[in-house]
């Protein structure tokens, strides 16, 4: 697709275009939060739409930046919400993080600012971790008085979504990263997570990474979208994926669409989650070339829109 077309995304608003779109790919890489569900409710009509794609012979990969759960836990959530899902289709960043550390023969412990899904996936590949849950270190945190023990075996700090983030945890993450040989790993850089209340902001791993980057002289290795390792991880399990015959479906323009662009995939933006039509138009009109990578090839209100055209 040339640059001119790239900046003119096509609406899925009639049967002809929906069929053309469907015929153009074999694999779907589907984001989860904001596309399949918002919090614990399925987006209406989307289980039926995705199951219809499957009946049409499309192969589906669940590609989520979410690292809070293991593959099994995500599979169970999908099934509970009415989706068909199998283990080899599940790619949360808890899993891609474990795959990455295994691929580099990581030795040592990991300190996690994140949720139990990360610790469980690391445990499956034989990596011990610390840091999950509230940090109950006694309160000696005034400047000049901080006293806490650091584990000598920690060789990686891993950032995921952590709803128990605290000053002690942040101080420990920064302290470990002062070590020359300590890896700085981000499961993803999502700044926020979807919230059911329009006025409520839920800060994500991108916010904690920015806080740490302000202190330590290291850049994180990013193992989710929009990075390229995430796609390598998927292709390792599904070597028959042809990027030209694959579509990335997502709600977040700055990660899902950029991920598609970075890996040579088609992109469909669904406006059932974080990214809006107005934001998409803003990126189309932006004078900054890097914003053009956020512009999808196609857009729709939701995946459920396909039900009326197929
Ligand atoms: Mg999303």
PDB file of C-alpha atoms and ligand atoms in Angstrom:
ATOM      1  CA  UNK A   1       0.000   0.000   0.000  1.00  0.00           C
ATOM      2  CA  UNK A   2       1.467   3.355  -0.964  1.00  0.00           C
ATOM      3  CA  UNK A   3       1.688   6.376   1.315  1.00  0.00           C
ATOM      4  CA  UNK A   4      -1.268   8.132  -0.326  1.00  0.00           C
ATOM      5  CA  UNK A   5      -3.603   5.237   0.426  1.00  0.00           C
ATOM      6  CA  UNK A   6      -2.040   4.765   3.841  1.00  0.00           C
ATOM      7  CA  UNK A   7      -3.317   8.185   4.849  1.00  0.00           C
ATOM      8  CA  UNK A   8      -6.837   7.522   3.577  1.00  0.00           C
ATOM      9  CA  UNK A   9      -8.208   4.713   5.740  1.00  0.00           C
ATOM     10  CA  UNK A  10     -11.262   2.954   4.343  1.00  0.00           C
ATOM     11  CA  UNK A  11     -14.460   2.617   6.370  1.00  0.00           C
ATOM     12  CA  UNK A  12     -16.004  -0.841   6.580  1.00  0.00           C
ATOM     13  CA  UNK A  13     -19.476   0.439   5.753  1.00  0.00           C
ATOM     14  CA  UNK A  14     -20.816  -1.809   3.017  1.00  0.00           C
ATOM     15  CA  UNK A  15     -20.865  -5.489   2.047  1.00  0.00           C
ATOM     16  CA  UNK A  16     -18.507  -5.124  -0.930  1.00  0.00           C
ATOM     17  CA  UNK A  17     -15.770  -3.546   1.170  1.00  0.00           C
ATOM     18  CA  UNK A  18     -16.299  -5.973   4.069  1.00  0.00           C
ATOM     19  CA  UNK A  19     -15.928  -8.947   1.711  1.00  0.00           C
ATOM     20  CA  UNK A  20     -12.861  -7.424  -0.006  1.00  0.00           C
ATOM     21  CA  UNK A  21     -11.317  -6.889   3.404  1.00  0.00           C
ATOM     22  CA  UNK A  22     -12.052 -10.430   4.589  1.00  0.00           C
ATOM     23  CA  UNK A  23     -10.672 -11.941   1.372  1.00  0.00           C
ATOM     24  CA  UNK A  24      -7.391 -10.064   1.781  1.00  0.00           C
ATOM     25  CA  UNK A  25      -6.031 -12.022   4.773  1.00  0.00           C
ATOM     26  CA  UNK A  26      -5.656 -15.502   6.272  1.00  0.00           C
ATOM     27  CA  UNK A  27      -4.472 -14.574   9.769  1.00  0.00           C
ATOM     28  CA  UNK A  28      -5.988 -12.121  12.246  1.00  0.00           C
ATOM     29  CA  UNK A  29      -3.835 -10.762  15.061  1.00  0.00           C
ATOM     30  CA  UNK A  30      -6.468  -9.478  17.443  1.00  0.00           C
ATOM     31  CA  UNK A  31      -5.887  -7.141  20.355  1.00  0.00           C
ATOM     32  CA  UNK A  32      -8.128  -7.918  23.356  1.00  0.00           C
ATOM     33  CA  UNK A  33      -8.790  -4.966  25.727  1.00  0.00           C
ATOM     34  CA  UNK A  34     -11.065  -2.487  23.949  1.00  0.00           C
ATOM     35  CA  UNK A  35     -11.650  -4.840  20.982  1.00  0.00           C
ATOM     36  CA  UNK A  36     -13.034  -8.075  22.463  1.00  0.00           C
ATOM     37  CA  UNK A  37     -13.875  -6.783  25.916  1.00  0.00           C
ATOM     38  CA  UNK A  38     -13.910  -3.711  28.122  1.00  0.00           C
ATOM     39  CA  UNK A  39     -13.004  -4.800  31.663  1.00  0.00           C
ATOM     40  CA  UNK A  40     -15.062  -7.927  32.267  1.00  0.00           C
ATOM     41  CA  UNK A  41     -17.770  -7.536  29.615  1.00  0.00           C
ATOM     42  CA  UNK A  42     -17.581  -8.652  25.987  1.00  0.00           C
ATOM     43  CA  UNK A  43     -18.091  -5.876  23.432  1.00  0.00           C
ATOM     44  CA  UNK A  44     -21.649  -6.659  22.200  1.00  0.00           C
ATOM     45  CA  UNK A  45     -21.761  -8.793  19.028  1.00  0.00           C
ATOM     46  CA  UNK A  46     -17.987  -9.287  18.859  1.00  0.00           C
ATOM     47  CA  UNK A  47     -17.920 -12.951  20.022  1.00  0.00           C
ATOM     48  CA  UNK A  48     -20.319 -13.765  17.187  1.00  0.00           C
ATOM     49  CA  UNK A  49     -18.297 -11.748  14.656  1.00  0.00           C
ATOM     50  CA  UNK A  50     -14.980 -13.357  15.596  1.00  0.00           C
ATOM     51  CA  UNK A  51     -16.521 -16.817  15.585  1.00  0.00           C
ATOM     52  CA  UNK A  52     -17.882 -16.066  12.114  1.00  0.00           C
ATOM     53  CA  UNK A  53     -14.375 -15.145  10.895  1.00  0.00           C
ATOM     54  CA  UNK A  54     -13.224 -18.485  12.242  1.00  0.00           C
ATOM     55  CA  UNK A  55     -15.962 -20.324  10.344  1.00  0.00           C
ATOM     56  CA  UNK A  56     -14.772 -18.528   7.187  1.00  0.00           C
ATOM     57  CA  UNK A  57     -11.395 -20.234   7.685  1.00  0.00           C
ATOM     58  CA  UNK A  58      -9.471 -17.337   9.228  1.00  0.00           C
ATOM     59  CA  UNK A  59      -6.789 -18.176  11.775  1.00  0.00           C
ATOM     60  CA  UNK A  60      -6.909 -16.073  14.931  1.00  0.00           C
ATOM     61  CA  UNK A  61      -4.134 -14.984  17.276  1.00  0.00           C
ATOM     62  CA  UNK A  62      -4.962 -13.101  20.471  1.00  0.00           C
ATOM     63  CA  UNK A  63      -2.154 -10.533  20.663  1.00  0.00           C
ATOM     64  CA  UNK A  64      -2.483  -8.444  23.794  1.00  0.00           C
ATOM     65  CA  UNK A  65      -0.101  -6.094  25.579  1.00  0.00           C
ATOM     66  CA  UNK A  66      -1.815  -7.097  28.794  1.00  0.00           C
ATOM     67  CA  UNK A  67       0.597  -8.943  31.116  1.00  0.00           C
ATOM     68  CA  UNK A  68      -1.657  -9.361  34.152  1.00  0.00           C
ATOM     69  CA  UNK A  69      -2.634 -12.953  33.347  1.00  0.00           C
ATOM     70  CA  UNK A  70      -1.073 -16.162  32.032  1.00  0.00           C
ATOM     71  CA  UNK A  71      -2.048 -17.698  28.699  1.00  0.00           C
ATOM     72  CA  UNK A  72      -4.378 -20.150  30.454  1.00  0.00           C
ATOM     73  CA  UNK A  73      -6.031 -17.363  32.428  1.00  0.00           C
ATOM     74  CA  UNK A  74      -6.622 -15.329  29.238  1.00  0.00           C
ATOM     75  CA  UNK A  75      -8.006 -18.409  27.474  1.00  0.00           C
ATOM     76  CA  UNK A  76     -10.436 -18.970  30.341  1.00  0.00           C
ATOM     77  CA  UNK A  77     -11.550 -15.324  30.231  1.00  0.00           C
ATOM     78  CA  UNK A  78     -12.111 -15.496  26.456  1.00  0.00           C
ATOM     79  CA  UNK A  79     -14.170 -18.674  26.734  1.00  0.00           C
ATOM     80  CA  UNK A  80     -16.217 -17.275  29.610  1.00  0.00           C
ATOM     81  CA  UNK A  81     -17.111 -14.266  27.434  1.00  0.00           C
ATOM     82  CA  UNK A  82     -18.256 -16.477  24.518  1.00  0.00           C
ATOM     83  CA  UNK A  83     -15.114 -16.630  22.360  1.00  0.00           C
ATOM     84  CA  UNK A  84     -13.556 -19.783  20.953  1.00  0.00           C
ATOM     85  CA  UNK A  85      -9.896 -19.840  21.998  1.00  0.00           C
ATOM     86  CA  UNK A  86      -7.015 -22.339  22.111  1.00  0.00           C
ATOM     87  CA  UNK A  87      -3.695 -22.207  23.949  1.00  0.00           C
ATOM     88  CA  UNK A  88      -1.480 -21.830  20.869  1.00  0.00           C
ATOM     89  CA  UNK A  89      -3.489 -18.718  19.895  1.00  0.00           C
ATOM     90  CA  UNK A  90      -2.705 -16.858  23.141  1.00  0.00           C
ATOM     91  CA  UNK A  91       0.034 -14.213  23.166  1.00  0.00           C
ATOM     92  CA  UNK A  92      -0.119 -11.942  26.205  1.00  0.00           C
ATOM     93  CA  UNK A  93       3.085 -10.043  27.049  1.00  0.00           C
ATOM     94  CA  UNK A  94       3.468 -12.087  30.237  1.00  0.00           C
ATOM     95  CA  UNK A  95       4.264 -14.920  27.810  1.00  0.00           C
ATOM     96  CA  UNK A  96       6.436 -12.934  25.348  1.00  0.00           C
ATOM     97  CA  UNK A  97       8.505 -11.696  28.310  1.00  0.00           C
ATOM     98  CA  UNK A  98       9.144 -15.270  29.460  1.00  0.00           C
ATOM     99  CA  UNK A  99       9.971 -16.341  25.877  1.00  0.00           C
ATOM    100  CA  UNK A 100      12.445 -13.458  25.525  1.00  0.00           C
ATOM    101  CA  UNK A 101      14.285 -14.190  28.786  1.00  0.00           C
ATOM    102  CA  UNK A 102      14.467 -17.868  27.896  1.00  0.00           C
ATOM    103  CA  UNK A 103      15.812 -17.001  24.409  1.00  0.00           C
ATOM    104  CA  UNK A 104      18.745 -15.075  25.899  1.00  0.00           C
ATOM    105  CA  UNK A 105      19.494 -17.802  28.495  1.00  0.00           C
ATOM    106  CA  UNK A 106      18.756 -15.341  31.290  1.00  0.00           C
ATOM    107  CA  UNK A 107      20.326 -16.222  34.612  1.00  0.00           C
ATOM    108  CA  UNK A 108      19.379 -14.621  37.916  1.00  0.00           C
ATOM    109  CA  UNK A 109      16.190 -13.371  39.509  1.00  0.00           C
ATOM    110  CA  UNK A 110      13.709 -10.884  38.082  1.00  0.00           C
ATOM    111  CA  UNK A 111      12.235  -8.011  40.078  1.00  0.00           C
ATOM    112  CA  UNK A 112       8.693  -7.411  38.815  1.00  0.00           C
ATOM    113  CA  UNK A 113       6.639  -4.245  38.975  1.00  0.00           C
ATOM    114  CA  UNK A 114       3.572  -5.991  37.704  1.00  0.00           C
ATOM    115  CA  UNK A 115       0.969  -8.665  38.289  1.00  0.00           C
ATOM    116  CA  UNK A 116       1.003 -12.375  39.038  1.00  0.00           C
ATOM    117  CA  UNK A 117       0.608 -13.391  35.368  1.00  0.00           C
ATOM    118  CA  UNK A 118       4.186 -12.291  34.700  1.00  0.00           C
ATOM    119  CA  UNK A 119       5.577 -14.186  37.697  1.00  0.00           C
ATOM    120  CA  UNK A 120       3.695 -17.351  36.739  1.00  0.00           C
ATOM    121  CA  UNK A 121       4.882 -17.299  33.113  1.00  0.00           C
ATOM    122  CA  UNK A 122       8.492 -16.696  34.254  1.00  0.00           C
ATOM    123  CA  UNK A 123       8.175 -19.564  36.703  1.00  0.00           C
ATOM    124  CA  UNK A 124       7.135 -21.869  33.834  1.00  0.00           C
ATOM    125  CA  UNK A 125      10.498 -21.257  32.124  1.00  0.00           C
ATOM    126  CA  UNK A 126      12.415 -21.693  35.379  1.00  0.00           C
ATOM    127  CA  UNK A 127      12.976 -18.023  36.272  1.00  0.00           C
ATOM    128  CA  UNK A 128      12.505 -16.966  39.879  1.00  0.00           C
ATOM    129  CA  UNK A 129      10.974 -13.555  40.523  1.00  0.00           C
ATOM    130  CA  UNK A 130      10.272 -11.218  43.427  1.00  0.00           C
ATOM    131  CA  UNK A 131       8.228  -8.042  43.842  1.00  0.00           C
ATOM    132  CA  UNK A 132       4.613  -9.133  43.196  1.00  0.00           C
ATOM    133  CA  UNK A 133       2.032  -7.733  45.616  1.00  0.00           C
ATOM    134  CA  UNK A 134       2.267  -4.886  48.111  1.00  0.00           C
ATOM    135  CA  UNK A 135       5.736  -3.909  49.381  1.00  0.00           C
ATOM    136  CA  UNK A 136       5.516  -4.003  53.172  1.00  0.00           C
ATOM    137  CA  UNK A 137       9.006  -2.658  53.862  1.00  0.00           C
ATOM    138  CA  UNK A 138       8.779  -0.504  57.038  1.00  0.00           C
ATOM    139  CA  UNK A 139       8.419   3.159  56.342  1.00  0.00           C
ATOM    140  CA  UNK A 140      11.916   4.705  56.408  1.00  0.00           C
ATOM    141  CA  UNK A 141      11.559   6.575  53.173  1.00  0.00           C
ATOM    142  CA  UNK A 142      12.392  10.177  53.941  1.00  0.00           C
ATOM    143  CA  UNK A 143      15.303  11.552  51.869  1.00  0.00           C
ATOM    144  CA  UNK A 144      18.603  10.594  53.441  1.00  0.00           C
ATOM    145  CA  UNK A 145      16.984   7.898  55.558  1.00  0.00           C
ATOM    146  CA  UNK A 146      15.955   5.224  53.047  1.00  0.00           C
ATOM    147  CA  UNK A 147      17.024   1.799  54.295  1.00  0.00           C
ATOM    148  CA  UNK A 148      16.126  -1.368  52.486  1.00  0.00           C
ATOM    149  CA  UNK A 149      17.775  -4.574  51.424  1.00  0.00           C
ATOM    150  CA  UNK A 150      18.400  -5.413  47.805  1.00  0.00           C
ATOM    151  CA  UNK A 151      18.530  -8.979  46.544  1.00  0.00           C
ATOM    152  CA  UNK A 152      22.042  -9.633  45.151  1.00  0.00           C
ATOM    153  CA  UNK A 153      20.727 -12.061  42.505  1.00  0.00           C
ATOM    154  CA  UNK A 154      18.368  -9.677  40.673  1.00  0.00           C
ATOM    155  CA  UNK A 155      19.501  -9.246  37.040  1.00  0.00           C
ATOM    156  CA  UNK A 156      16.305  -7.889  35.447  1.00  0.00           C
ATOM    157  CA  UNK A 157      13.595  -5.372  36.306  1.00  0.00           C
ATOM    158  CA  UNK A 158      10.358  -6.141  34.474  1.00  0.00           C
ATOM    159  CA  UNK A 159       7.511  -3.658  34.180  1.00  0.00           C
ATOM    160  CA  UNK A 160       3.874  -4.655  33.713  1.00  0.00           C
ATOM    161  CA  UNK A 161       0.561  -3.331  35.014  1.00  0.00           C
ATOM    162  CA  UNK A 162       0.899  -2.944  38.792  1.00  0.00           C
ATOM    163  CA  UNK A 163      -2.086  -1.712  40.791  1.00  0.00           C
ATOM    164  CA  UNK A 164       0.020  -1.902  43.977  1.00  0.00           C
ATOM    165  CA  UNK A 165       2.801   0.326  42.712  1.00  0.00           C
ATOM    166  CA  UNK A 166       4.387   2.232  45.593  1.00  0.00           C
ATOM    167  CA  UNK A 167       7.352   4.393  46.485  1.00  0.00           C
ATOM    168  CA  UNK A 168       9.291   1.417  47.957  1.00  0.00           C
ATOM    169  CA  UNK A 169       8.758  -0.566  44.745  1.00  0.00           C
ATOM    170  CA  UNK A 170       9.845   2.335  42.557  1.00  0.00           C
ATOM    171  CA  UNK A 171      12.943   2.912  44.722  1.00  0.00           C
ATOM    172  CA  UNK A 172      13.906  -0.767  44.488  1.00  0.00           C
ATOM    173  CA  UNK A 173      13.377  -0.917  40.710  1.00  0.00           C
ATOM    174  CA  UNK A 174      15.630   2.116  40.224  1.00  0.00           C
ATOM    175  CA  UNK A 175      18.237   0.716  42.621  1.00  0.00           C
ATOM    176  CA  UNK A 176      18.421  -2.631  40.811  1.00  0.00           C
ATOM    177  CA  UNK A 177      18.711  -0.839  37.472  1.00  0.00           C
ATOM    178  CA  UNK A 178      21.750   1.050  38.766  1.00  0.00           C
ATOM    179  CA  UNK A 179      23.547  -2.290  38.448  1.00  0.00           C
ATOM    180  CA  UNK A 180      25.408  -2.454  35.151  1.00  0.00           C
ATOM    181  CA  UNK A 181      24.255  -5.985  34.346  1.00  0.00           C
ATOM    182  CA  UNK A 182      20.569  -5.515  35.257  1.00  0.00           C
ATOM    183  CA  UNK A 183      18.200  -5.656  32.270  1.00  0.00           C
ATOM    184  CA  UNK A 184      15.392  -3.089  31.977  1.00  0.00           C
ATOM    185  CA  UNK A 185      12.381  -4.800  30.404  1.00  0.00           C
ATOM    186  CA  UNK A 186       8.918  -3.400  29.674  1.00  0.00           C
ATOM    187  CA  UNK A 187       6.139  -5.845  28.853  1.00  0.00           C
ATOM    188  CA  UNK A 188       4.587  -2.856  27.069  1.00  0.00           C
ATOM    189  CA  UNK A 189       4.556   0.960  27.103  1.00  0.00           C
ATOM    190  CA  UNK A 190       0.784   1.548  27.217  1.00  0.00           C
ATOM    191  CA  UNK A 191       0.317   4.831  29.094  1.00  0.00           C
ATOM    192  CA  UNK A 192      -3.222   4.052  30.227  1.00  0.00           C
ATOM    193  CA  UNK A 193      -5.698   1.190  30.348  1.00  0.00           C
ATOM    194  CA  UNK A 194      -9.362   1.398  29.319  1.00  0.00           C
ATOM    195  CA  UNK A 195     -11.665   2.634  32.062  1.00  0.00           C
ATOM    196  CA  UNK A 196     -15.441   2.159  32.276  1.00  0.00           C
ATOM    197  CA  UNK A 197     -15.748   5.743  33.642  1.00  0.00           C
ATOM    198  CA  UNK A 198     -14.865   8.544  31.170  1.00  0.00           C
ATOM    199  CA  UNK A 199     -13.413  10.743  33.934  1.00  0.00           C
ATOM    200  CA  UNK A 200     -11.211   8.047  35.485  1.00  0.00           C
ATOM    201  CA  UNK A 201      -7.643   7.536  34.218  1.00  0.00           C
ATOM    202  CA  UNK A 202      -5.891   4.184  34.822  1.00  0.00           C
ATOM    203  CA  UNK A 203      -2.116   4.695  34.402  1.00  0.00           C
ATOM    204  CA  UNK A 204      -0.324   1.781  32.717  1.00  0.00           C
ATOM    205  CA  UNK A 205       3.262   0.494  32.445  1.00  0.00           C
ATOM    206  CA  UNK A 206       4.300   3.367  30.148  1.00  0.00           C
ATOM    207  CA  UNK A 207       3.773   5.733  33.081  1.00  0.00           C
ATOM    208  CA  UNK A 208       5.987   3.705  35.450  1.00  0.00           C
ATOM    209  CA  UNK A 209       8.656   3.278  32.758  1.00  0.00           C
ATOM    210  CA  UNK A 210       8.738   7.062  32.246  1.00  0.00           C
ATOM    211  CA  UNK A 211       9.227   7.571  36.008  1.00  0.00           C
ATOM    212  CA  UNK A 212      12.129   5.084  36.085  1.00  0.00           C
ATOM    213  CA  UNK A 213      13.716   6.458  32.899  1.00  0.00           C
ATOM    214  CA  UNK A 214      13.856   9.860  34.588  1.00  0.00           C
ATOM    215  CA  UNK A 215      16.169   8.318  37.193  1.00  0.00           C
ATOM    216  CA  UNK A 216      18.278   5.638  35.492  1.00  0.00           C
ATOM    217  CA  UNK A 217      20.404   5.913  32.376  1.00  0.00           C
ATOM    218  CA  UNK A 218      18.840   2.950  30.539  1.00  0.00           C
ATOM    219  CA  UNK A 219      16.166   2.430  27.918  1.00  0.00           C
ATOM    220  CA  UNK A 220      13.761  -0.491  28.257  1.00  0.00           C
ATOM    221  CA  UNK A 221      13.617  -3.510  25.959  1.00  0.00           C
ATOM    222  CA  UNK A 222       9.952  -3.542  24.906  1.00  0.00           C
ATOM    223  CA  UNK A 223       8.432  -7.010  24.481  1.00  0.00           C
ATOM    224  CA  UNK A 224       4.895  -6.055  23.450  1.00  0.00           C
ATOM    225  CA  UNK A 225       3.344  -4.014  20.647  1.00  0.00           C
ATOM    226  CA  UNK A 226       4.554  -1.953  18.795  1.00  0.00           C
ATOM    227  CA  UNK A 227       7.957  -3.707  19.062  1.00  0.00           C
ATOM    228  CA  UNK A 228       9.102  -6.327  16.589  1.00  0.00           C
ATOM    229  CA  UNK A 229      10.067  -9.060  19.107  1.00  0.00           C
ATOM    230  CA  UNK A 230       6.375  -9.639  19.808  1.00  0.00           C
ATOM    231  CA  UNK A 231       5.742 -10.530  16.157  1.00  0.00           C
ATOM    232  CA  UNK A 232       8.825 -12.800  16.116  1.00  0.00           C
ATOM    233  CA  UNK A 233       7.440 -14.570  19.162  1.00  0.00           C
ATOM    234  CA  UNK A 234       4.114 -15.196  17.372  1.00  0.00           C
ATOM    235  CA  UNK A 235       5.809 -16.350  14.150  1.00  0.00           C
ATOM    236  CA  UNK A 236       7.992 -18.768  16.075  1.00  0.00           C
ATOM    237  CA  UNK A 237       4.828 -20.712  17.020  1.00  0.00           C
ATOM    238  CA  UNK A 238       3.007 -19.981  13.717  1.00  0.00           C
ATOM    239  CA  UNK A 239       5.723 -20.053  11.012  1.00  0.00           C
ATOM    240  CA  UNK A 240       3.109 -20.108   8.220  1.00  0.00           C
ATOM    241  CA  UNK A 241       2.097 -16.481   8.927  1.00  0.00           C
ATOM    242  CA  UNK A 242       2.610 -14.326   5.834  1.00  0.00           C
ATOM    243  CA  UNK A 243       2.678 -10.639   6.889  1.00  0.00           C
ATOM    244  CA  UNK A 244       1.049  -9.613   3.582  1.00  0.00           C
ATOM    245  CA  UNK A 245      -1.900 -11.934   4.318  1.00  0.00           C
ATOM    246  CA  UNK A 246      -2.266 -10.865   7.964  1.00  0.00           C
ATOM    247  CA  UNK A 247      -4.313  -8.109   9.556  1.00  0.00           C
ATOM    248  CA  UNK A 248      -3.717  -6.469  12.940  1.00  0.00           C
ATOM    249  CA  UNK A 249      -6.998  -5.471  14.583  1.00  0.00           C
ATOM    250  CA  UNK A 250      -6.806  -3.105  17.537  1.00  0.00           C
ATOM    251  CA  UNK A 251      -8.254  -0.092  19.303  1.00  0.00           C
ATOM    252  CA  UNK A 252      -5.052   1.734  20.225  1.00  0.00           C
ATOM    253  CA  UNK A 253      -3.683   3.724  17.315  1.00  0.00           C
ATOM    254  CA  UNK A 254      -0.273   4.352  18.891  1.00  0.00           C
ATOM    255  CA  UNK A 255       0.491   0.693  19.555  1.00  0.00           C
ATOM    256  CA  UNK A 256      -1.728  -1.639  17.503  1.00  0.00           C
ATOM    257  CA  UNK A 257      -1.556   0.320  14.252  1.00  0.00           C
ATOM    258  CA  UNK A 258       2.157   1.112  14.644  1.00  0.00           C
ATOM    259  CA  UNK A 259       2.807  -2.578  15.368  1.00  0.00           C
ATOM    260  CA  UNK A 260       1.054  -3.478  12.100  1.00  0.00           C
ATOM    261  CA  UNK A 261       3.048  -0.847  10.252  1.00  0.00           C
ATOM    262  CA  UNK A 262       6.373  -2.005  11.789  1.00  0.00           C
ATOM    263  CA  UNK A 263       5.765  -5.597  10.752  1.00  0.00           C
ATOM    264  CA  UNK A 264       4.280  -5.121   7.280  1.00  0.00           C
ATOM    265  CA  UNK A 265       0.710  -6.135   8.255  1.00  0.00           C
ATOM    266  CA  UNK A 266      -2.635  -4.721   7.183  1.00  0.00           C
ATOM    267  CA  UNK A 267      -4.382  -2.783   9.936  1.00  0.00           C
ATOM    268  CA  UNK A 268      -7.985  -2.371  11.057  1.00  0.00           C
ATOM    269  CA  UNK A 269      -8.842   0.152  13.751  1.00  0.00           C
ATOM    270  CA  UNK A 270     -11.979  -0.612  15.754  1.00  0.00           C
ATOM    271  CA  UNK A 271     -13.370   2.319  17.678  1.00  0.00           C
ATOM    272  CA  UNK A 272     -14.846   0.288  20.558  1.00  0.00           C
ATOM    273  CA  UNK A 273     -12.008   1.038  22.991  1.00  0.00           C
ATOM    274  CA  UNK A 274      -9.392   3.739  23.476  1.00  0.00           C
ATOM    275  CA  UNK A 275      -8.747   5.307  20.049  1.00  0.00           C
ATOM    276  CA  UNK A 276     -11.427   7.495  18.488  1.00  0.00           C
ATOM    277  CA  UNK A 277     -12.291   8.560  14.957  1.00  0.00           C
ATOM    278  CA  UNK A 278     -11.190  12.105  15.848  1.00  0.00           C
ATOM    279  CA  UNK A 279      -7.797  10.875  17.081  1.00  0.00           C
ATOM    280  CA  UNK A 280      -7.361   8.918  13.838  1.00  0.00           C
ATOM    281  CA  UNK A 281      -8.126  12.034  11.770  1.00  0.00           C
ATOM    282  CA  UNK A 282      -5.661  13.991  13.909  1.00  0.00           C
ATOM    283  CA  UNK A 283      -2.882  11.528  13.035  1.00  0.00           C
ATOM    284  CA  UNK A 284      -3.858  11.667   9.332  1.00  0.00           C
ATOM    285  CA  UNK A 285      -3.503  15.444   9.284  1.00  0.00           C
ATOM    286  CA  UNK A 286      -0.418  15.654  11.505  1.00  0.00           C
ATOM    287  CA  UNK A 287       2.689  17.279   9.983  1.00  0.00           C
ATOM    288  CA  UNK A 288       4.844  14.836  11.972  1.00  0.00           C
ATOM    289  CA  UNK A 289       5.692  11.830   9.755  1.00  0.00           C
ATOM    290  CA  UNK A 290       5.871   9.412  12.728  1.00  0.00           C
ATOM    291  CA  UNK A 291       2.177  10.085  13.418  1.00  0.00           C
ATOM    292  CA  UNK A 292       1.306   8.654  10.010  1.00  0.00           C
ATOM    293  CA  UNK A 293       2.294   5.209  11.289  1.00  0.00           C
ATOM    294  CA  UNK A 294      -0.737   5.427  13.606  1.00  0.00           C
ATOM    295  CA  UNK A 295      -3.138   5.676  10.657  1.00  0.00           C
ATOM    296  CA  UNK A 296      -4.865   2.348   9.855  1.00  0.00           C
ATOM    297  CA  UNK A 297      -5.714   0.885   6.450  1.00  0.00           C
ATOM    298  CA  UNK A 298      -9.354   0.311   7.511  1.00  0.00           C
ATOM    299  CA  UNK A 299     -11.636   1.340  10.365  1.00  0.00           C
ATOM    300  CA  UNK A 300     -14.968   0.268  11.851  1.00  0.00           C
ATOM    301  CA  UNK A 301     -17.045   1.156  14.896  1.00  0.00           C
ATOM    302  CA  UNK A 302     -16.555  -2.326  16.282  1.00  0.00           C
ATOM    303  CA  UNK A 303     -15.898  -5.843  14.986  1.00  0.00           C
ATOM    304  CA  UNK A 304     -19.635  -6.440  15.424  1.00  0.00           C
ATOM    305  CA  UNK A 305     -20.159  -4.199  12.384  1.00  0.00           C
ATOM    306  CA  UNK A 306     -19.101  -7.123  10.168  1.00  0.00           C
ATOM    307  CA  UNK A 307     -22.155  -9.120  11.214  1.00  0.00           C
ATOM    308  CA  UNK A 308     -24.451  -6.934   9.113  1.00  0.00           C
ATOM    309  CA  UNK A 309     -22.256  -7.295   5.997  1.00  0.00           C
ATOM    310  CA  UNK A 310     -21.193 -10.971   5.977  1.00  0.00           C
TER     311      UNK A 310
HETATM  312 MG1  LIG B   1      -6.555  -2.537  23.253  1.00  0.00          MG
END
